[in-house]
GROMACS .gro file of C-alpha atoms in nm:
model
  324
    1MET     CA    1  -5.828  -6.440  -6.358
    2LYS     CA    2  -6.003  -6.116  -6.278
    3ASP     CA    3  -6.219  -6.289  -6.012
    4GLN     CA    4  -5.911  -6.440  -5.845
    5PHE     CA    5  -5.744  -6.098  -5.835
    6ILE     CA    6  -6.053  -5.940  -5.674
    7LYS     CA    7  -6.075  -6.219  -5.413
    8LYS     CA    8  -5.706  -6.174  -5.328
    9LEU     CA    9  -5.752  -5.799  -5.301
   10LYS     CA   10  -6.048  -5.846  -5.066
   11ARG     CA   11  -5.846  -6.079  -4.844
   12SER     CA   12  -5.563  -5.823  -4.830
   13TRP     CA   13  -5.798  -5.539  -4.736
   14LEU     CA   14  -5.963  -5.763  -4.475
   15ALA     CA   15  -5.622  -5.831  -4.316
   16ILE     CA   16  -5.539  -5.460  -4.323
   17TRP     CA   17  -5.876  -5.373  -4.169
   18ILE     CA   18  -5.831  -5.631  -3.890
   19ALA     CA   19  -5.481  -5.500  -3.812
   20PHE     CA   20  -5.612  -5.143  -3.806
   21ALA     CA   21  -5.902  -5.236  -3.577
   22ALA     CA   22  -5.669  -5.421  -3.340
   23ALA     CA   23  -5.436  -5.123  -3.326
   24ALA     CA   24  -5.729  -4.893  -3.257
   25LEU     CA   25  -5.858  -5.114  -2.975
   26SER     CA   26  -5.508  -5.135  -2.830
   27THR     CA   27  -5.484  -4.755  -2.834
   28ILE     CA   28  -5.822  -4.726  -2.664
   29GLY     CA   29  -5.712  -4.977  -2.399
   30VAL     CA   30  -5.390  -4.787  -2.332
   31LEU     CA   31  -5.578  -4.457  -2.320
   32ALA     CA   32  -5.835  -4.602  -2.080
   33ALA     CA   33  -5.562  -4.737  -1.852
   34TYR     CA   34  -5.378  -4.404  -1.860
   35THR     CA   35  -5.699  -4.212  -1.789
   36SER     CA   36  -5.781  -4.445  -1.501
   37VAL     CA   37  -5.440  -4.399  -1.339
   38SER     CA   38  -5.438  -4.025  -1.398
   39SER     CA   39  -5.782  -3.973  -1.244
   40VAL     CA   40  -5.699  -4.148  -0.917
   41LYS     CA   41  -5.684  -3.897  -0.632
   42ARG     CA   42  -5.329  -3.848  -0.512
   43VAL     CA   43  -5.304  -3.979  -0.157
   44VAL     CA   44  -4.970  -3.938   0.016
   45SER     CA   45  -4.612  -3.869  -0.077
   46THR     CA   46  -4.384  -3.851   0.224
   47GLN     CA   47  -4.125  -3.654   0.032
   48LYS     CA   48  -4.158  -3.416  -0.259
   49GLY     CA   49  -4.013  -3.478  -0.605
   50ALA     CA   50  -3.846  -3.782  -0.756
   51GLY     CA   51  -3.742  -3.916  -0.416
   52MET     CA   52  -4.093  -4.049  -0.368
   53LEU     CA   53  -4.013  -4.325  -0.619
   54PHE     CA   54  -3.756  -4.464  -0.375
   55SER     CA   55  -3.919  -4.504  -0.034
   56SER     CA   56  -3.938  -4.711   0.282
   57ASN     CA   57  -4.180  -4.789   0.564
   58TYR     CA   58  -3.924  -4.667   0.821
   59LEU     CA   59  -3.648  -4.481   0.636
   60THR     CA   60  -3.685  -4.121   0.519
   61THR     CA   61  -3.480  -3.857   0.335
   62ASP     CA   62  -3.464  -3.642   0.647
   63GLU     CA   63  -3.113  -3.590   0.785
   64ASN     CA   64  -3.174  -3.502   1.150
   65ASP     CA   65  -3.104  -3.864   1.263
   66LEU     CA   66  -3.358  -3.859   1.547
   67PRO     CA   67  -3.392  -4.205   1.708
   68ARG     CA   68  -3.714  -4.395   1.642
   69THR     CA   69  -3.832  -4.664   1.879
   70ILE     CA   70  -4.063  -4.955   1.804
   71THR     CA   71  -4.262  -5.100   2.093
   72PHE     CA   72  -4.268  -5.469   2.181
   73SER     CA   73  -4.447  -5.687   2.430
   74SER     CA   74  -4.257  -5.874   2.702
   75MET     CA   75  -4.376  -6.192   2.529
   76GLU     CA   76  -4.135  -6.124   2.241
   77ASN     CA   77  -3.829  -6.347   2.274
   78SER     CA   78  -3.658  -6.204   1.968
   79PRO     CA   79  -3.778  -5.853   1.877
   80CYS     CA   80  -3.752  -5.805   1.500
   81VAL     CA   81  -3.820  -5.500   1.286
   82THR     CA   82  -3.884  -5.548   0.914
   83VAL     CA   83  -3.763  -5.257   0.704
   84ASN     CA   84  -3.867  -5.241   0.341
   85VAL     CA   85  -3.708  -5.044   0.056
   86CYS     CA   86  -3.933  -4.985  -0.246
   87ASN     CA   87  -3.932  -4.843  -0.597
   88TYR     CA   88  -4.263  -4.666  -0.530
   89PRO     CA   89  -4.424  -4.437  -0.271
   90GLN     CA   90  -4.568  -4.625   0.027
   91THR     CA   91  -4.914  -4.552  -0.113
   92LEU     CA   92  -4.851  -4.744  -0.437
   93ILE     CA   93  -4.938  -4.454  -0.669
   94LYS     CA   94  -4.681  -4.551  -0.933
   95HIS     CA   95  -4.346  -4.727  -0.951
   96ASN     CA   96  -4.010  -4.602  -1.073
   97GLY     CA   97  -3.967  -4.638  -1.448
   98LYS     CA   98  -3.598  -4.720  -1.412
   99ASP     CA   99  -3.412  -4.995  -1.228
  100ILE     CA  100  -3.273  -4.874  -0.895
  101THR     CA  101  -2.941  -5.009  -0.775
  102TYR     CA  102  -2.845  -4.927  -0.418
  103THR     CA  103  -2.641  -5.028  -0.117
  104LEU     CA  104  -2.794  -5.089   0.225
  105THR     CA  105  -2.572  -5.022   0.526
  106VAL     CA  106  -2.665  -5.099   0.886
  107GLU     CA  107  -2.454  -4.963   1.171
  108LEU     CA  108  -2.486  -5.051   1.538
  109VAL     CA  109  -2.478  -4.723   1.734
  110ASP     CA  110  -2.581  -4.569   2.065
  111SER     CA  111  -2.838  -4.293   2.101
  112ASN     CA  112  -2.572  -4.032   2.018
  113GLY     CA  113  -2.468  -4.209   1.699
  114ASN     CA  114  -2.140  -4.349   1.833
  115ALA     CA  115  -2.040  -4.699   1.716
  116VAL     CA  116  -2.118  -4.983   1.957
  117THR     CA  117  -1.846  -5.249   1.989
  118GLY     CA  118  -1.782  -5.553   2.204
  119GLU     CA  119  -1.911  -5.906   2.241
  120GLU     CA  120  -2.276  -5.799   2.265
  121THR     CA  121  -2.278  -5.690   1.900
  122ALA     CA  122  -2.307  -6.056   1.797
  123LYS     CA  123  -2.657  -6.061   1.949
  124TYR     CA  124  -2.780  -5.828   1.674
  125SER     CA  125  -2.832  -5.929   1.313
  126VAL     CA  126  -2.979  -5.831   0.977
  127GLU     CA  127  -3.132  -6.078   0.733
  128TYR     CA  128  -3.208  -6.024   0.364
  129ASN     CA  129  -3.325  -6.278   0.109
  130GLY     CA  130  -3.230  -6.570   0.334
  131GLU     CA  131  -2.882  -6.433   0.414
  132LYS     CA  132  -2.828  -6.347   0.780
  133LYS     CA  133  -2.539  -6.127   0.889
  134THR     CA  134  -2.426  -6.043   1.243
  135PHE     CA  135  -2.223  -5.742   1.344
  136GLY     CA  136  -1.847  -5.780   1.357
  137SER     CA  137  -1.572  -5.569   1.508
  138ASN     CA  138  -1.649  -5.272   1.283
  139SER     CA  139  -2.015  -5.260   1.395
  140LYS     CA  140  -2.132  -5.244   1.035
  141ILE     CA  141  -2.323  -5.469   0.796
  142GLU     CA  142  -2.352  -5.402   0.423
  143PHE     CA  143  -2.562  -5.544   0.142
  144SER     CA  144  -2.435  -5.413  -0.191
  145LEU     CA  145  -2.537  -5.435  -0.559
  146LEU     CA  146  -2.905  -5.453  -0.467
  147LYS     CA  147  -3.147  -5.386  -0.752
  148LEU     CA  148  -3.515  -5.292  -0.757
  149MET     CA  149  -3.639  -5.382  -1.105
  150ALA     CA  150  -3.851  -5.134  -1.299
  151ASP     CA  151  -4.090  -5.398  -1.434
  152ASP     CA  152  -4.339  -5.368  -1.146
  153PHE     CA  153  -4.399  -5.247  -0.790
  154ASN     CA  154  -4.101  -5.408  -0.618
  155LYS     CA  155  -3.961  -5.401  -0.266
  156HIS     CA  156  -3.685  -5.560  -0.062
  157GLU     CA  157  -3.733  -5.656   0.302
  158PHE     CA  158  -3.461  -5.651   0.568
  159VAL     CA  159  -3.526  -5.811   0.908
  160LEU     CA  160  -3.344  -5.638   1.195
  161THR     CA  161  -3.316  -5.857   1.504
  162PHE     CA  162  -3.239  -5.695   1.840
  163ASP     CA  163  -3.117  -5.850   2.165
  164LYS     CA  164  -3.412  -5.891   2.403
  165SER     CA  165  -3.220  -5.721   2.684
  166GLN     CA  166  -3.230  -5.410   2.465
  167LEU     CA  167  -3.600  -5.385   2.541
  168THR     CA  168  -3.532  -5.269   2.896
  169ARG     CA  169  -3.250  -5.021   2.840
  170SER     CA  170  -3.309  -4.883   2.490
  171ASP     CA  171  -2.961  -4.742   2.420
  172ILE     CA  172  -2.853  -4.948   2.120
  173TYR     CA  173  -2.986  -4.863   1.777
  174MET     CA  174  -2.943  -4.979   1.421
  175ARG     CA  175  -2.877  -4.691   1.185
  176VAL     CA  176  -3.003  -4.808   0.846
  177THR     CA  177  -2.909  -4.626   0.525
  178ALA     CA  178  -3.017  -4.712   0.169
  179THR     CA  179  -2.800  -4.524  -0.085
  180PRO     CA  180  -2.892  -4.526  -0.457
  181THR     CA  181  -2.594  -4.576  -0.688
  182ASN     CA  182  -2.739  -4.525  -1.035
  183GLN     CA  183  -2.997  -4.245  -1.011
  184THR     CA  184  -2.851  -3.918  -0.884
  185GLU     CA  185  -3.196  -3.762  -0.849
  186LEU     CA  186  -3.288  -4.011  -0.576
  187LYS     CA  187  -3.193  -3.918  -0.222
  188PRO     CA  188  -3.056  -4.169   0.030
  189LEU     CA  189  -3.303  -4.304   0.286
  190SER     CA  190  -3.204  -4.348   0.649
  191ALA     CA  191  -3.325  -4.384   1.006
  192LYS     CA  192  -3.192  -4.474   1.349
  193LEU     CA  193  -3.415  -4.755   1.480
  194GLY     CA  194  -3.442  -4.900   1.828
  195VAL     CA  195  -3.684  -5.108   2.031
  196ILE     CA  196  -3.855  -5.053   2.363
  197TYR     CA  197  -4.025  -5.284   2.611
  198ILE     CA  198  -4.381  -5.237   2.739
  199ASN     CA  199  -4.471  -5.448   3.042
  200ASP     CA  200  -4.786  -5.650   2.974
  201ASN     CA  201  -4.857  -5.666   3.347
  202THR     CA  202  -4.917  -5.294   3.368
  203SER     CA  203  -5.204  -5.096   3.221
  204ALA     CA  204  -5.229  -5.118   2.845
  205THR     CA  205  -5.093  -4.817   2.659
  206TRP     CA  206  -5.131  -4.703   2.299
  207THR     CA  207  -4.988  -4.384   2.154
  208GLY     CA  208  -5.005  -4.204   1.822
  209THR     CA  209  -4.743  -3.986   1.657
  210PHE     CA  210  -4.632  -3.859   1.320
  211ILE     CA  211  -4.313  -4.028   1.200
  212ASP     CA  212  -4.214  -3.786   0.922
  213ASN     CA  213  -3.916  -3.611   1.078
  214ALA     CA  214  -3.885  -3.332   0.824
  215THR     CA  215  -3.764  -2.993   0.948
  216SER     CA  216  -4.110  -2.849   0.882
  217PRO     CA  217  -4.442  -3.018   0.797
  218LYS     CA  218  -4.464  -2.770   0.508
  219ASP     CA  219  -4.186  -2.974   0.341
  220LEU     CA  220  -4.419  -3.273   0.306
  221ASP     CA  221  -4.693  -3.352   0.056
  222GLY     CA  222  -4.854  -3.601   0.294
  223PHE     CA  223  -4.796  -3.762   0.630
  224ASN     CA  224  -4.737  -4.099   0.799
  225TYR     CA  225  -4.894  -4.145   1.141
  226ARG     CA  226  -4.808  -4.441   1.363
  227LEU     CA  227  -5.023  -4.606   1.629
  228SER     CA  228  -4.824  -4.834   1.856
  229GLY     CA  229  -4.865  -4.987   2.196
  230SER     CA  230  -4.941  -5.279   2.420
  231GLY     CA  231  -5.262  -5.438   2.543
  232GLU     CA  232  -5.615  -5.476   2.414
  233GLY     CA  233  -5.879  -5.210   2.372
  234THR     CA  234  -6.016  -4.944   2.139
  235VAL     CA  235  -5.833  -4.654   1.979
  236THR     CA  236  -6.043  -4.351   1.887
  237LEU     CA  237  -5.879  -4.162   1.604
  238THR     CA  238  -5.976  -3.802   1.526
  239TRP     CA  239  -5.855  -3.579   1.244
  240ASN     CA  240  -5.935  -3.241   1.096
  241THR     CA  241  -6.052  -3.283   0.736
  242ASN     CA  242  -5.998  -2.914   0.675
  243TYR     CA  243  -5.629  -3.007   0.660
  244VAL     CA  244  -5.596  -3.383   0.606
  245ASP     CA  245  -5.796  -3.698   0.538
  246ILE     CA  246  -5.719  -4.062   0.601
  247SER     CA  247  -5.594  -4.299   0.333
  248PRO     CA  248  -5.882  -4.488   0.169
  249TRP     CA  249  -5.661  -4.796   0.169
  250PHE     CA  250  -5.635  -4.792   0.549
  251GLU     CA  251  -6.006  -4.715   0.584
  252ASN     CA  252  -6.103  -5.010   0.364
  253THR     CA  253  -5.844  -5.252   0.503
  254TYR     CA  254  -5.965  -5.211   0.861
  255ASP     CA  255  -6.333  -5.146   0.782
  256LEU     CA  256  -6.336  -4.814   0.960
  257ILE     CA  257  -6.673  -4.650   1.020
  258ILE     CA  258  -6.604  -4.278   0.991
  259SER     CA  259  -6.830  -3.999   1.111
  260LYS     CA  260  -6.777  -3.629   1.045
  261ASP     CA  261  -6.931  -3.327   1.216
  262SER     CA  262  -7.026  -2.994   1.062
  263SER     CA  263  -6.688  -2.840   1.146
  264GLY     CA  264  -6.498  -3.105   0.949
  265ILE     CA  265  -6.374  -3.316   1.242
  266ALA     CA  266  -6.374  -3.687   1.149
  267THR     CA  267  -6.377  -3.971   1.402
  268ALA     CA  268  -6.321  -4.345   1.372
  269THR     CA  269  -6.257  -4.631   1.615
  270LEU     CA  270  -6.018  -4.921   1.575
  271LYS     CA  271  -6.005  -5.237   1.788
  272VAL     CA  272  -5.644  -5.309   1.886
  273ASN     CA  273  -5.472  -5.606   2.049
  274SER     CA  274  -5.093  -5.615   2.076
  275ALA     CA  275  -5.103  -5.995   2.089
  276GLU     CA  276  -5.207  -5.978   1.723
  277LYS     CA  277  -5.054  -5.650   1.605
  278ASN     CA  278  -4.869  -5.383   1.801
  279GLN     CA  279  -4.826  -5.117   1.534
  280TYR     CA  280  -5.033  -4.950   1.261
  281ASP     CA  281  -4.890  -4.709   1.006
  282ILE     CA  282  -5.156  -4.474   0.869
  283GLN     CA  283  -5.121  -4.237   0.575
  284PHE     CA  284  -5.294  -3.900   0.567
  285TYR     CA  285  -5.316  -3.683   0.256
  286ARG     CA  286  -5.368  -3.308   0.236
  287THR     CA  287  -5.714  -3.177   0.151
  288ASN     CA  288  -5.653  -2.804   0.107
  289GLY     CA  289  -5.286  -2.757   0.031
  290ILE     CA  290  -5.014  -2.626   0.262
  291ASN     CA  291  -5.108  -2.377   0.533
  292SER     CA  292  -4.839  -2.117   0.601
  293ALA     CA  293  -4.900  -2.143   0.977
  294GLU     CA  294  -4.826  -2.517   1.000
  295GLN     CA  295  -4.570  -2.627   1.255
  296TRP     CA  296  -4.471  -2.930   1.459
  297SER     CA  297  -4.641  -2.932   1.800
  298ASP     CA  298  -4.316  -3.015   1.980
  299GLY     CA  299  -3.955  -3.115   1.932
  300ASN     CA  300  -4.049  -3.480   1.881
  301HIS     CA  301  -4.284  -3.397   1.592
  302THR     CA  302  -4.574  -3.582   1.754
  303ASN     CA  303  -4.841  -3.366   1.588
  304ILE     CA  304  -4.893  -3.082   1.341
  305THR     CA  305  -5.079  -2.770   1.444
  306VAL     CA  306  -5.219  -2.459   1.277
  307THR     CA  307  -5.268  -2.179   1.532
  308GLY     CA  308  -5.319  -2.436   1.805
  309THR     CA  309  -5.548  -2.671   1.611
  310GLY     CA  310  -5.401  -3.019   1.564
  311PHE     CA  311  -5.425  -3.226   1.249
  312VAL     CA  312  -5.468  -3.567   1.418
  313SER     CA  313  -5.529  -3.692   1.772
  314MET     CA  314  -5.607  -4.024   1.937
  315SER     CA  315  -5.731  -4.171   2.264
  316PHE     CA  316  -5.723  -4.525   2.398
  317THR     CA  317  -5.973  -4.718   2.610
  318GLN     CA  318  -5.848  -5.043   2.761
  319SER     CA  319  -6.070  -5.350   2.737
  320THR     CA  320  -6.212  -5.482   3.062
  321ALA     CA  321  -6.225  -5.846   3.161
  322THR     CA  322  -6.593  -5.864   3.068
  323GLU     CA  323  -6.540  -5.747   2.712
  324ASN     CA  324  -6.527  -6.000   2.429
   0.00000   0.00000   0.00000
């Protein structure tokens, strides 16, 4: 009887020990995962605060409503712009811990923000999750009761289709607004988007510009820089690492070979071909905090300067017929 009791007691302690060990290993695993996430260098947040957990590749929290144009080749029969809305910063640092419900509104407007009406509005459309809507008499499309689930990094994609004739006159825009309805700390995202035509028969052209239209660059934790254009060639990208550095994700994705001189100026080249891709969005993160002398280089916010020194610049060399 005594031996049976001892054997039973041993089995009970063994079960308790196994449960304790499993709990300890689970704790170590959680701690390791937390430590791994916490030690990752912060890359870019286009807005400060909680708003970064509700973001978009085109829409921002800025309220100045400056038009943004996306370039297209003359080969495009139906120019489309895909706008995403996410529950995380564009750099995938972390996702929102709560579900986000929101409404997406798209308005057809001119460059001054006035509603566009008439028969031509039917040539413009917005598609989400297989549902395609065209503009009616009120020049407005709405998708309501949308929800970004908190279980993972989630995004919704909206395809904006423009009339091809818009490529030559560039005076009709889609004003897109994503408005959260359940988290008051999240700011609405918006942008006025248009398209522009680049003639493939002329010399190839690529340009680079910042697309964060905040009142001051000092309002931003990091920056989004867009290369866009037409034709084939090589873009040489230069940036000042005393102020910013390029996203490791972009560097690794496009296998950039980066060189840096003794003054901190970094240089990389990127082969471009608008027949394959006509736009690259690049994230830059700060390296030394905010400089009190930072300012936009011009009214279009194409660059950021500190006492005349720019953060980022680019040049383009067109391919010749003999190049492979």
